[in-house]
mmCIF file of N, CA and C in Angstrom:
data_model
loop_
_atom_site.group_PDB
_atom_site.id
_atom_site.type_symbol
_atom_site.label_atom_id
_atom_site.label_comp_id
_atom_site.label_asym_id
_atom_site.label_seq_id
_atom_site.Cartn_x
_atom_site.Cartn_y
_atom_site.Cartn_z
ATOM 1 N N UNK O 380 25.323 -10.558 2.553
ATOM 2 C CA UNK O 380 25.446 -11.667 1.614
ATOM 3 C C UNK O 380 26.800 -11.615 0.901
ATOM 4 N N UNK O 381 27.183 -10.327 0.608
ATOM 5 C CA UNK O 381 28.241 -10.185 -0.238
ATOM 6 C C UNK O 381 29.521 -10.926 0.562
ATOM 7 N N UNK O 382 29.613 -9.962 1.970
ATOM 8 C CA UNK O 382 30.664 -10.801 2.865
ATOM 9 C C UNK O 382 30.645 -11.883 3.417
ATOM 10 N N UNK O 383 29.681 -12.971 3.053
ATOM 11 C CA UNK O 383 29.238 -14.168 3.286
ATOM 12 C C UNK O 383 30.071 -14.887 2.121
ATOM 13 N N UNK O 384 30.289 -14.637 1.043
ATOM 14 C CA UNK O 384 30.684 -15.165 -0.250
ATOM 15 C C UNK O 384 31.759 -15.238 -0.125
ATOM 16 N N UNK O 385 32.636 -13.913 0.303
ATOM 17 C CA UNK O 385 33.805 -13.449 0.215
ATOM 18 C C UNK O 385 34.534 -13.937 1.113
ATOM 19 N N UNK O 386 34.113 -14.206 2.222
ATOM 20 C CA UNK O 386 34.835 -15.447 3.400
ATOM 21 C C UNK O 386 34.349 -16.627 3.148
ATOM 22 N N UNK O 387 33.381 -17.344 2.219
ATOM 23 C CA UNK O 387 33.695 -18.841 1.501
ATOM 24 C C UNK O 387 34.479 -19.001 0.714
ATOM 25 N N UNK O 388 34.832 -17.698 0.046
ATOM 26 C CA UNK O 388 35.555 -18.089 -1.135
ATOM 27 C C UNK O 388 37.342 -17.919 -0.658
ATOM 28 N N UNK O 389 37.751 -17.201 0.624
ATOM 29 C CA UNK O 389 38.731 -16.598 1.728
ATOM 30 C C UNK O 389 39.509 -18.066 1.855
ATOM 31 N N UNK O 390 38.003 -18.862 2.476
ATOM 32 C CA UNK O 390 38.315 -20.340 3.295
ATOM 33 C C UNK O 390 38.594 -21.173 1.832
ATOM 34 N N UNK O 391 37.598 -21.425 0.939
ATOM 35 C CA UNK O 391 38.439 -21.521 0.170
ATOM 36 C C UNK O 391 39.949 -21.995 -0.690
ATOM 37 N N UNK O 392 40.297 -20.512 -0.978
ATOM 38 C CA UNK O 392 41.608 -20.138 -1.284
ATOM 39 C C UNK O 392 42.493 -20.649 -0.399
ATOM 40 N N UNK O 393 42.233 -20.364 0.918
ATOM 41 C CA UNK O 393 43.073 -20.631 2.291
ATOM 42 C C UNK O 393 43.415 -23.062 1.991
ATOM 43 N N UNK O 394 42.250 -23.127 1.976
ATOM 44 C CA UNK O 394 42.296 -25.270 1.762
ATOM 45 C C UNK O 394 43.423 -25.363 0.492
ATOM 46 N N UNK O 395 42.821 -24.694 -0.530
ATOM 47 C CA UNK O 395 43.766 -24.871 -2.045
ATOM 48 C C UNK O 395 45.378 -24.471 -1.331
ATOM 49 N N UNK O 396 45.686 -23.647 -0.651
ATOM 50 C CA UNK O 396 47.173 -23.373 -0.478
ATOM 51 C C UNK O 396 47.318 -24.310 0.578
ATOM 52 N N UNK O 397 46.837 -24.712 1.796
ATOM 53 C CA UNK O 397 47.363 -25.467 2.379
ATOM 54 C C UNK O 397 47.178 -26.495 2.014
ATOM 55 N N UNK O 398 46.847 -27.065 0.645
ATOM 56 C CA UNK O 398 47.111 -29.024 0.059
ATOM 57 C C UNK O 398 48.082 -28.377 -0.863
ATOM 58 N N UNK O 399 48.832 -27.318 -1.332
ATOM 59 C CA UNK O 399 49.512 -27.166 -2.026
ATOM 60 C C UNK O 399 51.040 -27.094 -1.119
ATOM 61 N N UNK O 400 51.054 -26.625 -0.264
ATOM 62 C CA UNK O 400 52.122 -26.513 0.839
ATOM 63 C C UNK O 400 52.424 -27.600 1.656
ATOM 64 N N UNK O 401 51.266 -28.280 1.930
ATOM 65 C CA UNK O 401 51.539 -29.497 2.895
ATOM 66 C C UNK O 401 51.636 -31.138 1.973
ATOM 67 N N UNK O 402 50.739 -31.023 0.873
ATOM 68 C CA UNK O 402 50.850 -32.265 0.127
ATOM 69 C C UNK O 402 51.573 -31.927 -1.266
ATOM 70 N N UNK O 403 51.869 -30.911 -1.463
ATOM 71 C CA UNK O 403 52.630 -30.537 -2.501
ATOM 72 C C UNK O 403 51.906 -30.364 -4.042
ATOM 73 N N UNK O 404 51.001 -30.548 -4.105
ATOM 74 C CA UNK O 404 49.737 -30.844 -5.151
ATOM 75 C C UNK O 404 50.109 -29.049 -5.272
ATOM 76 N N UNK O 405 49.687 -29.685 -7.317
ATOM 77 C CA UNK O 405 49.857 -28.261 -8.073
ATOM 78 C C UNK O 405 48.800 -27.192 -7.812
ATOM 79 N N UNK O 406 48.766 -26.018 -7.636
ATOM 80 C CA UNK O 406 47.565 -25.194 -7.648
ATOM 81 C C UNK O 406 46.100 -25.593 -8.158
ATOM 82 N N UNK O 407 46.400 -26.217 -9.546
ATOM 83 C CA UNK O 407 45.151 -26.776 -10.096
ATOM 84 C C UNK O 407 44.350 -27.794 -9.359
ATOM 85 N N UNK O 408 45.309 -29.152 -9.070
ATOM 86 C CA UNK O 408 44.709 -30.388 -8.336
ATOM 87 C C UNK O 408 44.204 -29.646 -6.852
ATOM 88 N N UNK O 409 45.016 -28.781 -6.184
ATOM 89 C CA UNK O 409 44.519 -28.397 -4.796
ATOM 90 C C UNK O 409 43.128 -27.698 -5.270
ATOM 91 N N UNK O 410 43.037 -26.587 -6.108
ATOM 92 C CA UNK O 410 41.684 -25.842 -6.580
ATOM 93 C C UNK O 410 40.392 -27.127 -6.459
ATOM 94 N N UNK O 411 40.721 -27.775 -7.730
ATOM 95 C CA UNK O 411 40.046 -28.915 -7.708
ATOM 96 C C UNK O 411 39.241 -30.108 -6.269
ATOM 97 N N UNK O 412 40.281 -29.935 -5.674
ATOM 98 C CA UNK O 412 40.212 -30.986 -4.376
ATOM 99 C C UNK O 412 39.285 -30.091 -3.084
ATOM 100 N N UNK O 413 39.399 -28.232 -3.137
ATOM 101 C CA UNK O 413 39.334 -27.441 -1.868
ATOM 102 C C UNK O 413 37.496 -27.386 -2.584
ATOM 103 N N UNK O 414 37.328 -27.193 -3.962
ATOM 104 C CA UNK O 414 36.125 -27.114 -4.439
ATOM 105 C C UNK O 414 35.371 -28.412 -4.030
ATOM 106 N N UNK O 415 35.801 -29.411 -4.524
ATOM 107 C CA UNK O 415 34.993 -31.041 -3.760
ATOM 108 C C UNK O 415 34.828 -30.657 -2.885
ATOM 109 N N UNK O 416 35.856 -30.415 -1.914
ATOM 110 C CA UNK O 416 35.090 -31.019 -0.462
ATOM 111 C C UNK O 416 33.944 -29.356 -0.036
ATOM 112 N N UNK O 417 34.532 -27.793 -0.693
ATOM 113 C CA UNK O 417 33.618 -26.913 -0.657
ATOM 114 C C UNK O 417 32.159 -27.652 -0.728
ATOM 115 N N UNK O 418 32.149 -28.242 -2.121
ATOM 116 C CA UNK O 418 30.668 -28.879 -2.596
ATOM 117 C C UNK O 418 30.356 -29.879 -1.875
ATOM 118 N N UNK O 419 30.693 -30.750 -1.270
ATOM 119 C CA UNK O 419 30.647 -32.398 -0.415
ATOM 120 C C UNK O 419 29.953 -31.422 0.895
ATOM 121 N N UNK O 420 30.643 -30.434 1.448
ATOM 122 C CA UNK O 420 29.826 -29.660 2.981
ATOM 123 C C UNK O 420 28.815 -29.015 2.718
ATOM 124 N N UNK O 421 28.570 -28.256 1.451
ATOM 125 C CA UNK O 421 27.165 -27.824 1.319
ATOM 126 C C UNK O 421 26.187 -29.041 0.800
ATOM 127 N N UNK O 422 26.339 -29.921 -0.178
ATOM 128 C CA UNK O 422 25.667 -31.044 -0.429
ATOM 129 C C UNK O 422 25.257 -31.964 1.096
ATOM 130 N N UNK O 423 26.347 -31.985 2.132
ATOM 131 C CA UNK O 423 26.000 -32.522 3.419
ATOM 132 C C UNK O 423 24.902 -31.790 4.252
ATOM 133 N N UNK O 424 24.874 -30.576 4.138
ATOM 134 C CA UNK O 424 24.539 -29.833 5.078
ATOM 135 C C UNK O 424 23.304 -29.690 4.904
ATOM 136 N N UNK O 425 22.848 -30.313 3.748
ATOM 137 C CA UNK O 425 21.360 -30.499 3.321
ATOM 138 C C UNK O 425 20.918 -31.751 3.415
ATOM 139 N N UNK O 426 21.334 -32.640 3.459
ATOM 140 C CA UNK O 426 20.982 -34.390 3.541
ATOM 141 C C UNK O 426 22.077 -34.923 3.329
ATOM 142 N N UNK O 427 21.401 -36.791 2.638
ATOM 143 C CA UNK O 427 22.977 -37.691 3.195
ATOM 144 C C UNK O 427 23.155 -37.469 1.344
ATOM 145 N N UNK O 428 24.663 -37.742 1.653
ATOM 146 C CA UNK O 428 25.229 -37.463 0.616
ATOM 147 C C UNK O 428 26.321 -38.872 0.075
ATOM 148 N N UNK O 429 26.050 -39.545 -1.480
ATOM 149 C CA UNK O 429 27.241 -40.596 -1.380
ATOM 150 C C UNK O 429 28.501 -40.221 -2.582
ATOM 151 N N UNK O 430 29.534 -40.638 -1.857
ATOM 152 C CA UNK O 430 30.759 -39.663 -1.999
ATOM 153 C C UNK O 430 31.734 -41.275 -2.020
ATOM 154 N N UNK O 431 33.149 -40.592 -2.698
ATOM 155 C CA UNK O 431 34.281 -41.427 -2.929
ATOM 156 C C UNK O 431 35.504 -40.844 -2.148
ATOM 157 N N UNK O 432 36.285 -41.596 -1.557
ATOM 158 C CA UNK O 432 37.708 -41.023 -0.737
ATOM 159 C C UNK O 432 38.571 -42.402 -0.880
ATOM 160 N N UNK O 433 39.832 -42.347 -1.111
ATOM 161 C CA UNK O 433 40.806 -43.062 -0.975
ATOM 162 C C UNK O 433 40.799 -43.098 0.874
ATOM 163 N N UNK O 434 40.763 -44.426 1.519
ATOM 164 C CA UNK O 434 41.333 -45.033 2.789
ATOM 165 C C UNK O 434 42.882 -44.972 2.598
ATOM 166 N N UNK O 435 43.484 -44.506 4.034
ATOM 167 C CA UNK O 435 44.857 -44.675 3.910
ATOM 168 C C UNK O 435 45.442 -46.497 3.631
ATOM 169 N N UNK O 436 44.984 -46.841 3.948
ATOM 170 C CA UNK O 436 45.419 -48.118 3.219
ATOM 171 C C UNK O 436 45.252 -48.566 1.867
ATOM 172 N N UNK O 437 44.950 -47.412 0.865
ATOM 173 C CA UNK O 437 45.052 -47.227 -0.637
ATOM 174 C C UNK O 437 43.522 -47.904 -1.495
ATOM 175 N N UNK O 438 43.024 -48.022 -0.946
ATOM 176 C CA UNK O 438 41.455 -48.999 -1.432
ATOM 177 C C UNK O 438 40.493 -48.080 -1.254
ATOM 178 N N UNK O 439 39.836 -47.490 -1.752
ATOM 179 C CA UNK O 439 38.855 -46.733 -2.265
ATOM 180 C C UNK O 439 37.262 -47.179 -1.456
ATOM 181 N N UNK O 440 36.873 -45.794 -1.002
ATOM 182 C CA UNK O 440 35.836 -46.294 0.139
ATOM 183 C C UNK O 440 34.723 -45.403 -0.685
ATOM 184 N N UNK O 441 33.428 -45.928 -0.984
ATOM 185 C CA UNK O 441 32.532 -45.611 -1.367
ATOM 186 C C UNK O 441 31.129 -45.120 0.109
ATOM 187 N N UNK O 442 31.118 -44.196 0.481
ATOM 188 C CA UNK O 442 30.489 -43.758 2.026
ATOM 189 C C UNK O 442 29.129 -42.883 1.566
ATOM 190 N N UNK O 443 28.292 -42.977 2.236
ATOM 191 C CA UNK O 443 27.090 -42.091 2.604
ATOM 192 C C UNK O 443 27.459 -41.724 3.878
ATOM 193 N N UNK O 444 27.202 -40.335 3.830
ATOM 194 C CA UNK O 444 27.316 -39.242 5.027
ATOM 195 C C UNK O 444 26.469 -38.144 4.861
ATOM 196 N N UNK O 445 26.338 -37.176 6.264
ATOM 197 C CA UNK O 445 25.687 -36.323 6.299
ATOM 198 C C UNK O 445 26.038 -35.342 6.951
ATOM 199 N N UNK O 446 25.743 -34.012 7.237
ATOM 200 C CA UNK O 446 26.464 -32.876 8.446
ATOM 201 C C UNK O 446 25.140 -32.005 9.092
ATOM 202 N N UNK O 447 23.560 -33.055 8.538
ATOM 203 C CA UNK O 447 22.570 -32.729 8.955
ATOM 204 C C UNK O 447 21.952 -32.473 9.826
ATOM 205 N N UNK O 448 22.311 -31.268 10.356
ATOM 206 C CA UNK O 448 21.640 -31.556 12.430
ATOM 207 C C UNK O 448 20.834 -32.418 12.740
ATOM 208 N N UNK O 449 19.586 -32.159 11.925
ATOM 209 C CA UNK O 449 18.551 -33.369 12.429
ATOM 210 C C UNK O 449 18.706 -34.774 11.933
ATOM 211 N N UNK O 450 19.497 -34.732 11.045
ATOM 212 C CA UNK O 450 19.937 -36.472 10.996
ATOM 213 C C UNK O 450 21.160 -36.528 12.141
ATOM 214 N N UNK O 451 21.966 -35.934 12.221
ATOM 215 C CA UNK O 451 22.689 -36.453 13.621
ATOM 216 C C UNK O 451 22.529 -36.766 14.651
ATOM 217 N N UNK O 452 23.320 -37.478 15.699
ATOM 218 C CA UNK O 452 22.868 -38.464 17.052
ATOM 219 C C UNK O 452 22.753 -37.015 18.041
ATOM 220 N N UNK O 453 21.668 -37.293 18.968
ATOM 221 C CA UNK O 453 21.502 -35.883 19.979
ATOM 222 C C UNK O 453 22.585 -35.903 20.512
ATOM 223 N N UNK O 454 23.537 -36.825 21.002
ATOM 224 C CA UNK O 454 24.916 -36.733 21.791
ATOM 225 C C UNK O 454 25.976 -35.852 20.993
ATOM 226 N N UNK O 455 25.467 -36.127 19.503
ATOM 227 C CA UNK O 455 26.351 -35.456 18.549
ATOM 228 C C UNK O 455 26.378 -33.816 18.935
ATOM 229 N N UNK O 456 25.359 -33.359 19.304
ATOM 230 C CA UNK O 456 24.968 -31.591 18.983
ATOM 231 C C UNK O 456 25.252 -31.262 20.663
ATOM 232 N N UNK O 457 25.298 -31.879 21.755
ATOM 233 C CA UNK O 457 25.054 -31.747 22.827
ATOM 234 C C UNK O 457 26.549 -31.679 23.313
ATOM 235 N N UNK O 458 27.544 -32.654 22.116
ATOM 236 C CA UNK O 458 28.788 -32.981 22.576
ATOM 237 C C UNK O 458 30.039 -31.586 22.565
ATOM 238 N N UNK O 459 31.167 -31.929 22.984
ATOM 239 C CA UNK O 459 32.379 -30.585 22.900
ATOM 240 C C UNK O 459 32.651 -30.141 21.497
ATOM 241 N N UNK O 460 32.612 -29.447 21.385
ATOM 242 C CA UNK O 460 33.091 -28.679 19.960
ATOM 243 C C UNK O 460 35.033 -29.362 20.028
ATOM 244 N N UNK O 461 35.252 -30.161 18.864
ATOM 245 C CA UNK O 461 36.483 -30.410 18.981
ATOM 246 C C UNK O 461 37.427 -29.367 18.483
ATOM 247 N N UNK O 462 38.608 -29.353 18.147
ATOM 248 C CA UNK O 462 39.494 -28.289 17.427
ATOM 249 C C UNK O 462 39.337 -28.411 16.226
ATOM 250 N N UNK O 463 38.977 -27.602 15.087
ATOM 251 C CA UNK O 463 39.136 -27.422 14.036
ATOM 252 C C UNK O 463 40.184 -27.738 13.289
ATOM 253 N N UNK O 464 40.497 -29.146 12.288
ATOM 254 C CA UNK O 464 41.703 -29.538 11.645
ATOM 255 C C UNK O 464 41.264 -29.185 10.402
ATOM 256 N N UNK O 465 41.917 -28.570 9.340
ATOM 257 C CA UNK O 465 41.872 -28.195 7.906
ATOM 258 C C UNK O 465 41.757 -29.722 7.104
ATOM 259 N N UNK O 466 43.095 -29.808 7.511
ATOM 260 C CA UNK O 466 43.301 -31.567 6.696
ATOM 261 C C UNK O 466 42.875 -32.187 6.822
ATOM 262 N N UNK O 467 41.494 -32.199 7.521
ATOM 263 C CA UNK O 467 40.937 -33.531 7.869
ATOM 264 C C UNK O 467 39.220 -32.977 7.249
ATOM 265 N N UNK O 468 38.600 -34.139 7.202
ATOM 266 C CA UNK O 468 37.198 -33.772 7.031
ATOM 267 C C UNK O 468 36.344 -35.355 7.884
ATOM 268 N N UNK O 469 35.431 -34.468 8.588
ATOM 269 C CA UNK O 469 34.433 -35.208 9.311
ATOM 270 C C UNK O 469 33.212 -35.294 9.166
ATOM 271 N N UNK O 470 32.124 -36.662 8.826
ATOM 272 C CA UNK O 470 31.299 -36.524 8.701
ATOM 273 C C UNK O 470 30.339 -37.470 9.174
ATOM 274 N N UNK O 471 28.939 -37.703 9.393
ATOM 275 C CA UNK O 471 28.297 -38.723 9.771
ATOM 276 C C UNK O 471 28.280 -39.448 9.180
ATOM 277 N N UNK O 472 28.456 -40.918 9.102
ATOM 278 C CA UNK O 472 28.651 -41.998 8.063
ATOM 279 C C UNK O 472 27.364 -42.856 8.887
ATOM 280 N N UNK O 473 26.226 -42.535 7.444
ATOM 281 C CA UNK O 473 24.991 -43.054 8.117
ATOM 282 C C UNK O 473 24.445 -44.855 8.117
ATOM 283 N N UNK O 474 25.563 -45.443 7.131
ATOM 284 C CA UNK O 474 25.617 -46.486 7.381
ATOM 285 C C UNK O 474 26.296 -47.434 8.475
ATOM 286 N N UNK O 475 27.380 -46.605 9.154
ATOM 287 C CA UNK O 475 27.998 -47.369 10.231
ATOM 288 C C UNK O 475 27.419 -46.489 11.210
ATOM 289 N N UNK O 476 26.554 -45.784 11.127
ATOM 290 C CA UNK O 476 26.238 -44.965 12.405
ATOM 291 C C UNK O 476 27.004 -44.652 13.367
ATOM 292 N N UNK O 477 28.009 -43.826 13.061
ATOM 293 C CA UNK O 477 29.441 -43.471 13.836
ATOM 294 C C UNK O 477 30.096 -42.389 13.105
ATOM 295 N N UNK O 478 30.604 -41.696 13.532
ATOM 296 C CA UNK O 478 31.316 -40.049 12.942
ATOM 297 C C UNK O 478 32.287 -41.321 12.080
ATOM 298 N N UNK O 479 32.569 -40.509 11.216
ATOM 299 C CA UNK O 479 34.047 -40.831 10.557
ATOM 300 C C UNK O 479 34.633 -39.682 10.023
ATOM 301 N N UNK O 480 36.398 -40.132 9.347
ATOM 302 C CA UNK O 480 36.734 -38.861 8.903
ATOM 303 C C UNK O 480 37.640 -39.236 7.775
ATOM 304 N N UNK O 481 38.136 -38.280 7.054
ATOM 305 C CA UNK O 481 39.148 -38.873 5.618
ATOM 306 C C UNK O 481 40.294 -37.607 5.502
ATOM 307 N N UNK O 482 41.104 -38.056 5.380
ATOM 308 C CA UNK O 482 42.153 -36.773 4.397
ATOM 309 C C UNK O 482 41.313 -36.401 3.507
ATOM 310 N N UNK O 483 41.371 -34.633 3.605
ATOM 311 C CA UNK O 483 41.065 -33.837 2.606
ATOM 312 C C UNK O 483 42.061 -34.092 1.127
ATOM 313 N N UNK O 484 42.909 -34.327 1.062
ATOM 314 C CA UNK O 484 43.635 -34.668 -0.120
ATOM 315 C C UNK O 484 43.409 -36.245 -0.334
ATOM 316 N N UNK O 485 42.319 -37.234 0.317
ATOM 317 C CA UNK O 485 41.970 -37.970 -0.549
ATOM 318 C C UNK O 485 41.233 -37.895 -1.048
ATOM 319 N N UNK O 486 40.181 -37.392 -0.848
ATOM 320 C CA UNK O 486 38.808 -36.947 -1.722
ATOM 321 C C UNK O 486 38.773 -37.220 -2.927
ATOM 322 N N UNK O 487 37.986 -38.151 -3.430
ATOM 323 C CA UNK O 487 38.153 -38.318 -5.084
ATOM 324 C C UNK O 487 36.804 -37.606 -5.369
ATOM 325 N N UNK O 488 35.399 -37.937 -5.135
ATOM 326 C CA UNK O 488 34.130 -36.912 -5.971
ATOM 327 C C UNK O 488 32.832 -37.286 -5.600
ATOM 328 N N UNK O 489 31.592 -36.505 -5.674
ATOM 329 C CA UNK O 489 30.410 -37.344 -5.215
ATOM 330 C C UNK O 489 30.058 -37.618 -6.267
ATOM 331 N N UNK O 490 29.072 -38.327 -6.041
ATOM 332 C CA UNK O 490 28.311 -39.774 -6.800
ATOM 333 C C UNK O 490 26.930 -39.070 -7.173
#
């Protein structure tokens, strides 16, 4: 359990420096932003979850999603494991019934 903590909190540390290096965001705002989306994947990973993210086209998207095995499509669990992107976050968007995904540095907060 202990080393269970200690590599969430690893990964973490690791999101806060890379929105601080790549988007330039102060230690604080990255802390802030690596904790959301920390909390947004465990809040997913239990049911659907409704959440706020800036769209790159600057307009603010209000989404329900989930990372629920059994709410996901069987093609979903059956499908290729893609590559792991930091900057990005993916999730089931249970109203368009279709994966979607957002910049981790847009993340504004759940609802």
């Amino acid at each position: 359990m202990r080393t269970d903590r200690k590599t969430q909190m690893s990964k973490l540390m690791q999101n806060a420096w890379m929105l601080v290096k790549k988007y330039g965001l102060s230690m604080r705002d990255a802390m802030v932003k690596a904790w959301g989306i920390f909390k947004l994947k465990g809040q997913m990973l239990r049911g659907i979850v409704k959440f706020f993210y800036t769209k790159v086209d600057g307009s603010t998207r209000m989404a329900w999603g989930t990372l629920k095995a059994d709410l996901l499509p069987q093609q979903a669990e059956e499908g290729k494991q893609k590559k792991s992107n930091d900057t990005v976050f993916s999730y089931w968007d249970t109203d368009k019934q279709a994966f979607r995904c957002f910049k981790v540095v847009n993340f504004l907060n759940i609802a």
